[in-house]
Amino acid sequence: MKRSHFLLLAVLIALPWFAGEFYVNLASQILIAVIFAASLNLLVGYAGLTSLGHATYLGLSAYISAWLSLRMGLGHAITAPAALLLTTLVGCCFGWIALRASGLGFLMLTLALSQIVWGLGYRWVGVTNGDNGLSGLTRPAPFGIDLSDSGAYFWFVLVITTVVLYVIARFVNSPFGATLRGTRDQSRRMSSLGYDVWGIRWVTFVFASFIGAIAGLLYVYFNKYIHPSVMSVTVSAEALLAVIAGGSGTLAGPVVGAALVMLLKNYASAYVERWNMLMGIVFVFIVIAMPAGIVPGMRTLLQRLKGGQE
Amino acid sequence: MQFWQIQTLNSFALGGLLFLLSSGFALIFGLMRIANLTHGALFMLGAYAAVSAMRAGFGLALAAVIAALSVAVVGGLIERLVLRRLSGNAQGQVLATLGLSFIASDFCLIVWGGDTIPIQTPAMFQAPLRFMGLIFPTYRLVVVGIAVVVGMVLYLLMERTRLGAMIRAGVDDMQMARAVGIRASALFTTVFCLGALLAGLGGAVGGPIFSAYPGLDSDMLSLALIVVILGGIGSLVGTFVASFIIGFIYTFGTALLPDLAYVILFLPMVIVIAFRPTGLFGTIRT
C-alpha cells in the first residue's frame, strides 16, 4: 500500500466526525457499490468475461438473508453465512451454465439468467412479496456493537470494504491471478500449456459471486428493505459502468468508477428524475470516448506529462 | 377444454410475436456478431409508435406499418451514428446498445408516460371465430398468420435474393465477402434496419395483446435472448422453432404456475445449453 492509500483511509475513518449524516450515508452506499463493482471487475477486467447479470448475486443474498430472518425468524449469526453460502452455490450453477460460452454468448447467458431471477423476484409473491418488497429488516450487532447509527454502520462497511479489497488484491496478484490473466489474454496458449482454462474461469466466477453476495448483505443491512428492482439489469449495468468508467482490470478502477457513478446518481437524481437516461448517455460516451476508463486514461496522461518534463 | 384451446392459441400468438422479435435479433447477431441489447427497446418503441399513429387516426394495420418503418429508421440511425464508430470492437458495440436501450426506455417514459396504454384490437377481428364448436379469438390467429408470412418472406429473402446471398456470405466469412466486392458497410446498415423493422412490427402487432407499458422492453429482451440461445445463433429455422417452444412454455407456465413461470423458462435453456451449447439448430459457437 502506498502512502496515499493510508491517507485516504485516515480521511474515511475520520469522516463520521466531521461530515453530516447525509454524507456519511452516501459514503456507506459508495463503499457498498465499490465492493460490488470490485467483484464484477474480477470477471470483466481480470477474466475478460463481461457479465451483465451481476446484480443477481447482490439481490439473491439480500433476499435470502431478508427471507430467513422474516419468515424463519433466524438471527443474523445464521442468516448472513446462509445467504453467502446459498448465493455462492447459485453462483456455482450459473457459472457452470454461463461458461458454456465465452465472449458475447457469456454476456447473453448472464443477462438471461439474471432476468429470470429478477422476474422471479417480481412474480414469486409468496416468497418475495413481489413488488411490495420485504421490509421490517434489522441490522446485525456484531460483538454487541450497535450499528443502527449511520456513523457506526459506515465504519462497519469501511472495515469490510478494506478487507474485501485487500483479499481481491491478494487474489489478483497471486499465481492464480496471473494464470487468470493468462486465460484472458491467451486462452488457447494457456490451454495448450496444460492449464484448465474453464476451471480457472469458473473458480473466478464463483469467487466474484461470493464477493457480490457480501455487497448484497451490506446493501440490505443499509436499507433495511429489499425490492426486486435491485436485481434488475439497471443495477448490473450501473456496476458495469463503474468498472468500465473507472478502468477494468485495475484495482483502483472500480473504486473510482463506483464512487463516480454513485455521486452522479445521487446528484443527478436530486435535480432530475432522469437517471436512466443520464446513465445511458454516460455509458455511450464512456464506451466511445474513453474505452480504457478513467484510471488508465489518467495514468497515461500523467506519464505523458512526466515524460514531457524530462 | 376451452382453457387448453385458448392457451394453445395464445401460445402460438406469443410464439409468432417472439419470432418477429428474435428473427431480427438473430439476423443482426449472425451478420454483425453483436448482441443488440436495444432490441427490446425497439419492440417497445414499435408499440408506442403504433399508439401515437392510432391516436392520429390511423387503423392498426397502417399504424403497424408506420411504426415498423419509423423504428427501422431509428435502427439505421443507431447503426450509422453509434455502432459505426465502434466497428471492430464487438464488446463496445454491445455496451453502447445497452446504454442506448436505457436512453430509449426513458425516452418512452417521458413521451408516453408511465401508465399502461391499451391498444384496441381492430373492429373486424374483435368477434371470435367459431369453428366446429370451438371458439377462437380471431386476432391471435391473425398474429400467427403475420408471423408465418414474415417467416416465409424472410426465408425467401435469405435464400432466393441477391441481398440474401450477400447476407449469407457475410455471415459465413465477412473478410471473403468483402474481398469479392460486397459492401459490408451498406449491408450492415440494411440488416440493422431490417432487424429493427421486424422488432417494431412485432411491437405494433403485439400491441392489442401486450399493450404498451414501461418495462415491456426488458420483458421482451429477456424472452428474445432465451429464444436465440435456445434456437441457436444464425439459424432462422432455429429461431422460428424456439420462438414457438418458448411461446408455449411461457403461456402455459404463466397460466398454470404463475409464480414460477420464469423458472420454467429457465429449464429448457439450461438443458439445451448443457447438451448443445450452440443451441438447437445453431452452427455458430460464440
Coordinates of C-alpha atoms in Angstrom, one line a residue:
Chain A
M1 CA 0.0 0.0 0.0
K2 CA 1.2 3.5 -0.8
R3 CA 1.1 6.5 1.5
S4 CA -1.8 7.9 -0.4
H5 CA -3.9 4.9 0.4
F6 CA -3.3 5.3 4.1
L7 CA -4.2 9.0 3.8
L8 CA -7.4 8.1 2.1
L9 CA -8.2 5.5 4.7
A10 CA -7.5 8.0 7.5
V11 CA -9.8 10.6 6.0
L12 CA -12.5 7.9 5.6
I13 CA -12.1 6.8 9.2
A14 CA -12.5 10.4 10.4
L15 CA -15.5 11.1 8.1
P16 CA -18.3 10.5 10.6
W17 CA -16.8 13.1 12.9
F18 CA -16.9 16.0 10.5
A19 CA -19.5 15.1 7.8
G20 CA -23.2 15.3 8.2
E21 CA -25.4 12.2 8.3
F22 CA -26.4 12.5 4.6
Y23 CA -22.8 12.4 3.5
V24 CA -22.0 9.5 5.9
N25 CA -24.8 7.5 4.4
L26 CA -23.8 8.4 0.9
A27 CA -20.3 7.3 1.7
S28 CA -21.6 3.9 3.0
Q29 CA -23.5 3.5 -0.2
I30 CA -20.5 4.3 -2.2
L31 CA -18.4 1.7 -0.3
I32 CA -21.1 -0.9 -0.9
A33 CA -21.0 0.0 -4.6
V34 CA -17.2 -0.3 -4.5
I35 CA -17.3 -3.8 -3.2
F36 CA -19.9 -4.8 -5.8
A37 CA -18.0 -3.2 -8.7
A38 CA -14.7 -4.7 -7.5
S39 CA -16.4 -8.2 -7.5
L40 CA -17.6 -7.6 -11.1
N41 CA -14.2 -6.4 -12.1
L42 CA -12.8 -9.8 -11.3
L43 CA -14.9 -11.1 -14.2
V44 CA -14.8 -8.2 -16.6
G45 CA -11.3 -7.0 -16.0
Y46 CA -9.2 -10.0 -15.0
A47 CA -11.1 -12.9 -16.6
G48 CA -12.1 -10.9 -19.7
L49 CA -15.7 -12.1 -19.3
T50 CA -18.3 -9.3 -19.5
S51 CA -21.2 -10.2 -17.2
L52 CA -24.4 -8.4 -17.5
G53 CA -26.1 -10.3 -14.6
H54 CA -24.1 -9.5 -11.6
A55 CA -27.0 -7.9 -9.7
T56 CA -28.3 -11.4 -9.3
Y57 CA -25.8 -12.1 -6.6
L58 CA -26.3 -8.8 -4.8
G59 CA -30.1 -9.3 -4.9
L60 CA -30.1 -13.0 -4.0
S61 CA -28.0 -12.7 -0.9
A62 CA -30.1 -9.7 0.2
Y63 CA -33.3 -11.6 -0.4
I64 CA -32.1 -14.8 1.2
S65 CA -31.0 -13.0 4.3
A66 CA -34.2 -11.0 4.5
W67 CA -36.4 -14.0 3.9
L68 CA -34.6 -16.2 6.5
S69 CA -34.9 -13.5 9.2
L70 CA -38.5 -12.5 8.4
R71 CA -40.1 -15.8 7.7
M72 CA -37.9 -18.2 9.6
G73 CA -37.2 -15.8 12.5
L74 CA -33.5 -16.7 12.4
G75 CA -30.8 -14.4 13.8
H76 CA -28.1 -12.6 11.8
A77 CA -25.5 -15.1 13.0
I78 CA -27.2 -17.7 10.9
T79 CA -28.8 -15.7 8.1
A80 CA -25.6 -14.0 7.0
P81 CA -23.5 -17.1 6.4
A82 CA -26.5 -18.9 5.0
A83 CA -27.1 -16.1 2.5
L84 CA -23.5 -16.1 1.5
L85 CA -23.4 -19.8 1.1
L86 CA -26.6 -20.2 -0.8
T87 CA -25.8 -17.3 -3.1
T88 CA -22.3 -18.7 -3.8
L89 CA -24.0 -22.1 -4.6
V90 CA -26.2 -20.3 -7.1
G91 CA -23.0 -18.7 -8.5
C92 CA -21.6 -22.2 -8.9
C93 CA -24.6 -23.3 -11.0
F94 CA -25.0 -20.1 -13.0
G95 CA -21.2 -20.1 -13.6
W96 CA -21.4 -23.6 -15.0
I97 CA -24.2 -22.6 -17.3
A98 CA -22.8 -19.2 -18.5
L99 CA -19.3 -20.5 -19.0
R100 CA -20.6 -23.0 -21.6
A101 CA -20.0 -19.9 -23.8
S102 CA -17.5 -17.1 -23.8
G103 CA -17.5 -13.6 -25.2
L104 CA -20.9 -12.4 -26.2
G105 CA -22.5 -15.8 -25.5
F106 CA -21.4 -15.4 -21.9
L107 CA -22.8 -11.9 -21.8
M108 CA -26.2 -13.0 -23.2
L109 CA -26.4 -16.0 -20.9
T110 CA -25.6 -14.0 -17.7
L111 CA -28.2 -11.4 -18.8
A112 CA -30.8 -14.1 -19.5
L113 CA -30.2 -15.8 -16.2
S114 CA -30.3 -12.6 -14.2
Q115 CA -33.6 -11.6 -16.0
I116 CA -35.1 -14.9 -14.9
V117 CA -34.1 -14.3 -11.3
W118 CA -35.4 -10.7 -11.5
G119 CA -38.7 -12.0 -12.9
L120 CA -38.9 -14.5 -10.1
G121 CA -38.4 -11.7 -7.6
Y122 CA -41.4 -9.9 -9.0
R123 CA -43.6 -12.9 -9.6
W124 CA -43.0 -15.3 -6.8
V125 CA -45.1 -13.2 -4.5
G126 CA -45.5 -15.9 -1.8
V127 CA -41.7 -15.7 -1.1
T128 CA -40.6 -12.3 -2.2
N129 CA -43.7 -10.3 -1.6
G130 CA -43.5 -9.2 -5.2
D131 CA -43.5 -5.5 -6.0
N132 CA -44.0 -4.5 -2.4
G133 CA -40.6 -5.9 -1.4
L134 CA -39.6 -7.1 2.0
S135 CA -39.5 -4.6 4.8
G136 CA -39.1 -4.6 8.6
L137 CA -35.5 -5.8 8.5
T138 CA -32.8 -5.1 11.1
R139 CA -29.1 -4.5 11.1
P140 CA -26.9 -7.0 12.8
A141 CA -25.0 -6.2 16.0
P142 CA -21.6 -8.0 15.7
F143 CA -19.9 -8.5 19.1
G144 CA -22.7 -6.5 20.7
I145 CA -21.8 -3.3 18.7
D146 CA -25.0 -1.4 17.7
L147 CA -24.9 -0.5 14.0
S148 CA -28.2 1.5 13.8
D149 CA -26.3 4.8 13.9
S150 CA -25.1 5.9 10.4
G151 CA -21.5 6.5 11.6
A152 CA -21.2 3.1 13.2
Y153 CA -22.6 1.5 10.1
F154 CA -20.2 3.4 8.0
W155 CA -17.2 2.1 10.0
F156 CA -18.6 -1.4 9.8
V157 CA -18.8 -1.1 6.0
L158 CA -15.4 0.5 5.8
V159 CA -13.8 -2.4 7.7
I160 CA -15.4 -4.9 5.4
T161 CA -14.6 -2.9 2.3
T162 CA -10.9 -2.7 3.3
V163 CA -10.8 -6.4 4.0
V164 CA -12.5 -7.3 0.7
L165 CA -10.3 -5.0 -1.4
Y166 CA -7.2 -6.5 0.3
V167 CA -8.4 -10.0 -0.4
I168 CA -9.2 -9.1 -4.0
A169 CA -5.7 -7.6 -4.4
R170 CA -4.1 -10.7 -3.0
F171 CA -6.2 -12.9 -5.3
V172 CA -5.3 -10.9 -8.3
N173 CA -1.6 -10.7 -7.6
S174 CA -1.4 -14.4 -6.6
P175 CA -0.1 -17.0 -9.1
F176 CA -3.7 -17.9 -9.7
G177 CA -4.4 -14.3 -10.6
A178 CA -1.6 -14.5 -13.1
T179 CA -3.0 -17.6 -14.7
L180 CA -6.4 -15.9 -14.8
R181 CA -5.0 -13.0 -16.8
G182 CA -3.3 -15.6 -19.0
T183 CA -6.6 -17.1 -19.8
R184 CA -8.0 -13.7 -20.6
D185 CA -5.2 -12.8 -23.0
Q186 CA -4.2 -16.1 -24.5
S187 CA -6.7 -18.7 -23.7
R188 CA -5.5 -21.2 -26.3
R189 CA -1.9 -20.9 -25.3
M190 CA -2.8 -21.4 -21.6
S191 CA -4.9 -24.4 -22.6
S192 CA -2.0 -26.0 -24.5
L193 CA 0.3 -25.2 -21.6
G194 CA -1.9 -27.6 -19.6
Y195 CA -4.0 -25.1 -17.6
D196 CA -7.6 -25.8 -17.1
V197 CA -9.0 -22.6 -18.6
W198 CA -12.6 -23.5 -17.9
G199 CA -11.8 -24.4 -14.3
I200 CA -9.9 -21.1 -13.7
R201 CA -12.8 -19.1 -15.1
W202 CA -15.4 -21.0 -13.1
V203 CA -13.5 -20.5 -9.8
T204 CA -13.2 -16.8 -10.6
F205 CA -17.0 -16.7 -11.4
V206 CA -17.8 -18.3 -8.0
F207 CA -15.4 -16.0 -6.2
A208 CA -16.9 -13.0 -7.8
S209 CA -20.4 -14.1 -6.9
F210 CA -19.3 -14.6 -3.3
I211 CA -18.0 -11.1 -3.1
G212 CA -21.1 -9.8 -4.8
A213 CA -23.1 -11.6 -2.1
I214 CA -21.2 -9.7 0.6
A215 CA -22.2 -6.5 -1.1
G216 CA -25.8 -7.7 -1.1
L217 CA -25.7 -8.3 2.7
L218 CA -24.3 -4.8 3.3
Y219 CA -26.9 -3.4 0.9
V220 CA -29.8 -5.0 2.7
Y221 CA -28.5 -4.1 6.2
F222 CA -28.1 -0.5 5.0
N223 CA -31.6 -0.1 3.5
K224 CA -33.4 -2.5 5.9
Y225 CA -35.6 -3.1 2.9
I226 CA -35.4 -5.0 -0.3
H227 CA -37.2 -4.7 -3.6
P228 CA -37.0 -6.8 -6.8
S229 CA -35.6 -3.8 -8.8
V230 CA -32.2 -4.4 -7.1
M231 CA -31.9 -7.5 -9.3
S232 CA -32.7 -5.6 -12.5
V233 CA -30.4 -5.1 -15.4
T234 CA -30.1 -1.5 -14.4
V235 CA -28.2 -2.4 -11.3
S236 CA -26.0 -4.8 -13.2
A237 CA -25.4 -2.1 -15.8
E238 CA -24.5 0.5 -13.1
A239 CA -21.9 -1.8 -11.8
L240 CA -20.6 -2.5 -15.2
L241 CA -20.5 1.2 -15.9
A242 CA -18.5 1.7 -12.7
V243 CA -16.0 -0.9 -13.8
I244 CA -15.6 0.3 -17.3
A245 CA -15.6 4.0 -16.4
G246 CA -13.0 3.5 -13.8
G247 CA -10.9 1.2 -15.8
S248 CA -11.4 -2.6 -15.9
G249 CA -8.6 -4.8 -14.9
T250 CA -7.1 -2.3 -12.5
L251 CA -7.6 -2.5 -8.7
A252 CA -8.3 1.3 -8.4
G253 CA -10.6 1.4 -11.4
P254 CA -13.8 0.1 -9.9
V255 CA -13.2 2.1 -6.7
V256 CA -13.0 5.4 -8.7
G257 CA -15.8 4.3 -11.1
A258 CA -18.2 3.2 -8.4
A259 CA -17.6 6.5 -6.5
L260 CA -18.2 8.5 -9.6
V261 CA -21.4 6.6 -10.6
M262 CA -22.9 6.8 -7.1
L263 CA -22.1 10.5 -6.8
L264 CA -23.5 11.2 -10.3
K265 CA -26.6 9.2 -9.5
N266 CA -27.1 11.0 -6.2
Y267 CA -26.6 14.5 -7.5
A268 CA -28.5 13.9 -10.7
S269 CA -31.5 12.4 -9.0
A270 CA -31.6 15.4 -6.7
Y271 CA -32.3 17.7 -9.7
V272 CA -33.8 15.5 -12.4
E273 CA -35.7 12.2 -12.4
R274 CA -33.9 11.0 -15.5
W275 CA -31.2 8.8 -14.0
N276 CA -31.7 6.1 -16.6
M277 CA -31.4 8.5 -19.5
L278 CA -28.3 10.0 -18.0
M279 CA -26.7 6.6 -17.3
G280 CA -27.4 5.6 -20.9
I281 CA -25.7 8.7 -22.2
V282 CA -22.7 8.3 -19.9
F283 CA -22.5 4.7 -21.0
V284 CA -22.4 5.5 -24.7
F285 CA -20.0 8.4 -24.0
I286 CA -17.5 6.3 -22.0
V287 CA -17.6 3.4 -24.5
I288 CA -16.9 5.7 -27.4
A289 CA -14.7 8.3 -25.9
M290 CA -12.8 6.6 -23.1
P291 CA -12.8 2.9 -23.7
A292 CA -9.9 2.2 -21.4
G293 CA -11.5 4.0 -18.5
I294 CA -10.6 7.0 -16.3
V295 CA -7.8 5.4 -14.2
P296 CA -5.7 4.1 -17.1
G297 CA -6.5 7.2 -19.0
M298 CA -5.2 9.5 -16.3
R299 CA -2.2 7.2 -15.8
T300 CA -1.1 7.6 -19.4
L301 CA -1.8 11.3 -19.2
L302 CA 0.4 11.6 -16.1
Q303 CA 3.1 9.6 -17.8
R304 CA 3.0 11.8 -20.8
L305 CA 3.2 14.9 -18.6
K306 CA 6.2 13.4 -16.7
G307 CA 7.8 12.4 -20.0
G308 CA 7.3 16.0 -21.2
Q309 CA 9.2 17.4 -18.2
E310 CA 12.2 15.3 -18.6
Chain B
M1 CA -61.3 -27.9 -23.0
Q2 CA -61.8 -24.3 -23.7
F3 CA -58.9 -23.5 -21.4
W4 CA -56.4 -25.7 -23.3
Q5 CA -57.6 -24.5 -26.6
I6 CA -57.4 -20.8 -25.8
Q7 CA -54.0 -21.2 -24.1
T8 CA -52.7 -23.1 -27.1
L9 CA -53.8 -20.3 -29.4
N10 CA -52.2 -17.8 -27.0
S11 CA -49.0 -19.8 -27.2
F12 CA -49.0 -19.7 -30.9
A13 CA -49.7 -15.9 -30.9
L14 CA -46.9 -15.3 -28.4
G15 CA -44.6 -17.6 -30.4
G16 CA -45.3 -15.6 -33.5
L17 CA -44.5 -12.3 -31.8
L18 CA -41.4 -13.7 -30.4
F19 CA -40.4 -14.8 -33.9
L20 CA -40.8 -11.2 -35.2
L21 CA -38.7 -10.0 -32.3
S22 CA -36.0 -12.7 -32.3
S23 CA -35.5 -13.1 -36.0
G24 CA -34.2 -9.6 -36.2
F25 CA -32.0 -10.1 -33.2
A26 CA -30.6 -13.3 -34.7
L27 CA -30.1 -11.7 -38.1
I28 CA -28.1 -8.8 -36.6
F29 CA -26.1 -11.2 -34.4
G30 CA -25.4 -13.5 -37.3
L31 CA -24.0 -10.8 -39.6
M32 CA -22.5 -8.3 -37.3
R33 CA -21.6 -10.6 -34.4
I34 CA -23.1 -8.3 -31.8
A35 CA -25.9 -8.8 -29.4
N36 CA -28.2 -5.9 -30.0
L37 CA -29.4 -5.1 -26.5
T38 CA -31.7 -2.3 -27.8
H39 CA -33.9 -4.9 -29.4
G40 CA -36.4 -5.0 -26.5
A41 CA -36.5 -1.2 -26.6
L42 CA -37.1 -1.2 -30.3
F43 CA -40.0 -3.5 -29.8
M44 CA -41.4 -1.2 -27.2
L45 CA -40.8 1.8 -29.4
G46 CA -42.9 0.0 -32.1
A47 CA -45.8 -0.5 -29.7
Y48 CA -45.7 3.2 -28.6
A49 CA -45.3 4.4 -32.2
A50 CA -48.4 2.4 -33.0
V51 CA -50.2 4.1 -30.1
S52 CA -49.3 7.5 -31.5
A53 CA -50.2 6.6 -35.1
M54 CA -53.6 5.3 -33.9
R55 CA -54.2 8.4 -31.9
A56 CA -53.6 10.3 -35.1
G57 CA -56.5 8.4 -36.6
F58 CA -54.8 5.5 -38.5
G59 CA -56.1 2.0 -38.2
L60 CA -53.9 -0.7 -36.6
A61 CA -52.7 -2.1 -39.9
L62 CA -51.4 1.3 -41.2
A63 CA -50.2 2.2 -37.7
A64 CA -48.1 -1.0 -37.7
V65 CA -46.6 -0.1 -41.0
I66 CA -45.8 3.4 -39.8
A67 CA -44.4 2.0 -36.5
A68 CA -42.2 -0.6 -38.3
L69 CA -40.8 2.0 -40.7
S70 CA -40.1 4.6 -38.0
V71 CA -38.4 2.0 -35.8
A72 CA -36.4 0.9 -38.9
V73 CA -35.2 4.5 -39.2
V74 CA -34.2 4.6 -35.6
G75 CA -32.3 1.3 -36.1
G76 CA -30.5 2.8 -39.1
L77 CA -29.5 5.9 -37.1
I78 CA -28.2 3.7 -34.2
E79 CA -26.1 1.7 -36.6
R80 CA -24.8 4.8 -38.5
L81 CA -24.2 7.2 -35.7
V82 CA -23.1 4.9 -32.8
L83 CA -22.2 1.4 -33.8
R84 CA -20.2 2.5 -36.8
R85 CA -17.8 4.4 -34.6
L86 CA -17.1 1.3 -32.7
S87 CA -16.6 -1.1 -35.6
G88 CA -14.3 -4.0 -34.7
N89 CA -15.0 -3.6 -31.0
A90 CA -17.8 -6.0 -30.5
Q91 CA -17.9 -5.6 -26.8
G92 CA -18.0 -1.8 -27.0
Q93 CA -20.8 -2.1 -29.5
V94 CA -22.9 -4.3 -27.2
L95 CA -22.3 -1.9 -24.3
A96 CA -23.3 1.0 -26.5
T97 CA -26.5 -0.7 -27.3
L98 CA -27.1 -1.3 -23.6
G99 CA -26.7 2.4 -23.0
L100 CA -29.0 3.2 -25.9
S101 CA -31.6 0.9 -24.5
F102 CA -31.7 2.9 -21.3
I103 CA -32.0 6.1 -23.2
A104 CA -34.8 4.7 -25.4
S105 CA -36.8 3.4 -22.5
D106 CA -36.5 6.6 -20.6
F107 CA -37.5 8.5 -23.7
C108 CA -40.7 6.4 -24.0
L109 CA -41.4 7.2 -20.3
I110 CA -41.1 10.9 -21.0
V111 CA -43.1 10.9 -24.1
W112 CA -45.9 8.4 -23.4
G113 CA -45.9 8.4 -19.6
G114 CA -45.8 5.6 -17.0
D115 CA -49.3 4.2 -17.4
T116 CA -50.1 1.1 -19.4
I117 CA -51.7 2.2 -22.7
P118 CA -54.0 -0.5 -24.2
I119 CA -54.2 -0.8 -28.0
Q120 CA -57.6 -1.6 -29.5
T121 CA -58.0 -4.8 -31.5
P122 CA -59.3 -3.8 -34.9
A123 CA -63.1 -4.0 -35.0
M124 CA -63.1 -6.6 -37.8
F125 CA -61.1 -9.0 -35.6
Q126 CA -62.9 -8.4 -32.4
A127 CA -65.6 -11.1 -32.8
P128 CA -64.3 -14.6 -32.0
L129 CA -64.2 -17.1 -34.8
R130 CA -66.4 -20.2 -34.2
F131 CA -65.4 -23.4 -35.8
M132 CA -66.6 -26.9 -35.1
G133 CA -68.0 -25.9 -31.7
L134 CA -64.7 -24.3 -30.7
I135 CA -64.1 -20.6 -30.2
F136 CA -61.0 -18.8 -31.4
P137 CA -60.0 -15.2 -30.6
T138 CA -59.6 -14.0 -34.2
Y139 CA -56.8 -11.5 -33.6
R140 CA -54.5 -14.2 -32.2
L141 CA -54.9 -16.2 -35.4
V142 CA -54.1 -13.0 -37.4
V143 CA -50.9 -12.6 -35.4
V144 CA -49.9 -16.2 -36.1
G145 CA -50.7 -15.6 -39.8
I146 CA -48.5 -12.5 -39.9
A147 CA -45.6 -14.3 -38.2
V148 CA -45.8 -17.2 -40.7
V149 CA -45.9 -14.8 -43.6
V150 CA -43.0 -12.8 -42.3
G151 CA -41.1 -16.0 -41.7
M152 CA -41.7 -17.2 -45.3
V153 CA -40.7 -13.8 -46.7
L154 CA -37.6 -13.8 -44.7
Y155 CA -36.8 -17.3 -45.8
L156 CA -37.2 -16.3 -49.4
L157 CA -35.3 -13.1 -48.9
M158 CA -32.4 -15.0 -47.5
E159 CA -32.4 -18.0 -49.9
R160 CA -33.6 -16.5 -53.2
T161 CA -32.5 -13.0 -53.5
R162 CA -29.2 -11.3 -54.1
L163 CA -29.4 -9.4 -50.8
G164 CA -30.0 -12.7 -49.0
A165 CA -27.0 -14.2 -50.7
M166 CA -24.8 -11.3 -49.7
I167 CA -26.0 -11.6 -46.1
R168 CA -25.3 -15.3 -46.0
A169 CA -21.9 -14.7 -47.5
G170 CA -21.3 -12.1 -44.8
V171 CA -22.4 -14.4 -42.0
D172 CA -20.1 -17.2 -43.3
D173 CA -17.0 -15.2 -43.9
M174 CA -17.0 -11.4 -43.7
Q175 CA -13.5 -10.9 -45.0
M176 CA -14.0 -13.1 -48.0
A177 CA -17.3 -11.4 -48.7
R178 CA -15.6 -8.0 -48.7
A179 CA -12.8 -9.4 -50.9
V180 CA -15.4 -10.3 -53.6
G181 CA -16.8 -6.8 -53.6
I182 CA -19.7 -6.9 -51.2
R183 CA -20.1 -3.5 -49.5
A184 CA -20.1 -4.6 -45.9
S185 CA -21.0 -1.1 -44.7
A186 CA -24.2 -0.8 -46.6
L187 CA -25.0 -4.4 -45.7
F188 CA -24.7 -3.8 -42.0
T189 CA -27.0 -0.8 -42.2
T190 CA -29.5 -2.7 -44.2
V191 CA -29.6 -5.6 -41.9
F192 CA -29.8 -3.5 -38.8
C193 CA -32.7 -1.6 -40.3
L194 CA -34.4 -4.9 -41.2
G195 CA -33.9 -6.2 -37.7
A196 CA -35.3 -3.0 -36.2
L197 CA -38.2 -3.1 -38.7
L198 CA -39.1 -6.6 -37.6
A199 CA -38.9 -5.6 -33.9
G200 CA -41.0 -2.5 -34.5
L201 CA -43.6 -4.5 -36.4
G202 CA -43.7 -7.0 -33.6
G203 CA -44.3 -4.3 -31.0
A204 CA -47.1 -2.8 -33.1
V205 CA -48.8 -6.1 -34.0
G206 CA -48.4 -7.3 -30.4
G207 CA -49.9 -4.1 -29.1
P208 CA -53.5 -5.5 -28.7
I209 CA -52.1 -8.4 -26.8
F210 CA -49.4 -6.9 -24.6
S211 CA -50.5 -3.2 -24.6
A212 CA -47.7 -0.6 -24.3
Y213 CA -46.1 -0.2 -20.9
P214 CA -42.8 0.8 -19.4
G215 CA -40.8 -2.4 -18.8
L216 CA -42.1 -4.0 -22.0
D217 CA -38.5 -3.6 -23.3
S218 CA -36.8 -5.6 -20.7
D219 CA -39.5 -8.3 -20.7
M220 CA -39.1 -8.7 -24.4
L221 CA -35.3 -8.6 -24.4
S222 CA -35.1 -11.5 -21.9
L223 CA -37.5 -13.5 -24.0
A224 CA -35.6 -12.7 -27.2
L225 CA -32.3 -13.7 -25.5
I226 CA -33.8 -17.0 -24.4
V227 CA -35.2 -17.7 -27.8
V228 CA -31.9 -17.0 -29.5
I229 CA -29.9 -19.0 -27.0
L230 CA -32.3 -21.9 -27.4
G231 CA -32.7 -21.9 -31.1
G232 CA -29.1 -21.3 -31.9
I233 CA -27.5 -18.2 -33.3
G234 CA -27.5 -17.6 -37.0
S235 CA -30.3 -20.1 -37.8
L236 CA -33.7 -18.7 -39.0
V237 CA -35.3 -22.1 -38.6
G238 CA -33.9 -22.4 -35.1
T239 CA -35.3 -19.0 -34.2
F240 CA -38.7 -20.0 -35.6
V241 CA -38.9 -23.3 -33.7
A242 CA -37.5 -21.8 -30.5
S243 CA -40.0 -18.9 -30.6
F244 CA -42.9 -21.3 -30.5
I245 CA -41.3 -23.5 -27.9
I246 CA -40.9 -20.5 -25.6
G247 CA -44.3 -19.2 -26.6
F248 CA -45.8 -22.5 -25.3
I249 CA -43.7 -22.8 -22.2
Y250 CA -44.3 -19.2 -21.2
T251 CA -48.0 -19.2 -21.8
F252 CA -48.7 -22.4 -20.1
G253 CA -46.2 -21.7 -17.3
T254 CA -48.0 -18.4 -16.6
A255 CA -51.4 -19.9 -16.7
L256 CA -50.7 -23.0 -14.6
L257 CA -47.9 -21.8 -12.3
P258 CA -48.0 -18.0 -12.3
D259 CA -45.4 -17.7 -9.6
L260 CA -42.8 -19.8 -11.2
A261 CA -43.3 -19.1 -14.9
Y262 CA -39.8 -17.6 -15.1
V263 CA -38.2 -20.7 -13.6
I264 CA -40.0 -22.8 -16.2
L265 CA -38.5 -20.6 -18.9
F266 CA -35.1 -21.3 -17.5
L267 CA -35.3 -25.1 -17.7
P268 CA -35.3 -25.6 -21.5
M269 CA -32.5 -23.1 -21.8
V270 CA -30.3 -24.9 -19.2
I271 CA -31.0 -28.3 -20.8
V272 CA -30.1 -27.1 -24.3
I273 CA -27.0 -25.2 -23.1
A274 CA -25.9 -28.3 -21.2
F275 CA -26.1 -30.7 -24.1
R276 CA -25.8 -28.4 -27.2
P277 CA -24.0 -25.2 -26.4
T278 CA -24.7 -24.0 -30.0
G279 CA -28.5 -24.2 -29.4
L280 CA -30.9 -26.5 -31.1
F281 CA -30.1 -25.5 -34.7
G282 CA -27.1 -23.3 -34.3
T283 CA -23.9 -23.6 -36.1
I284 CA -22.0 -20.6 -34.7
R285 CA -20.4 -21.2 -31.3
T286 CA -20.0 -17.8 -29.6

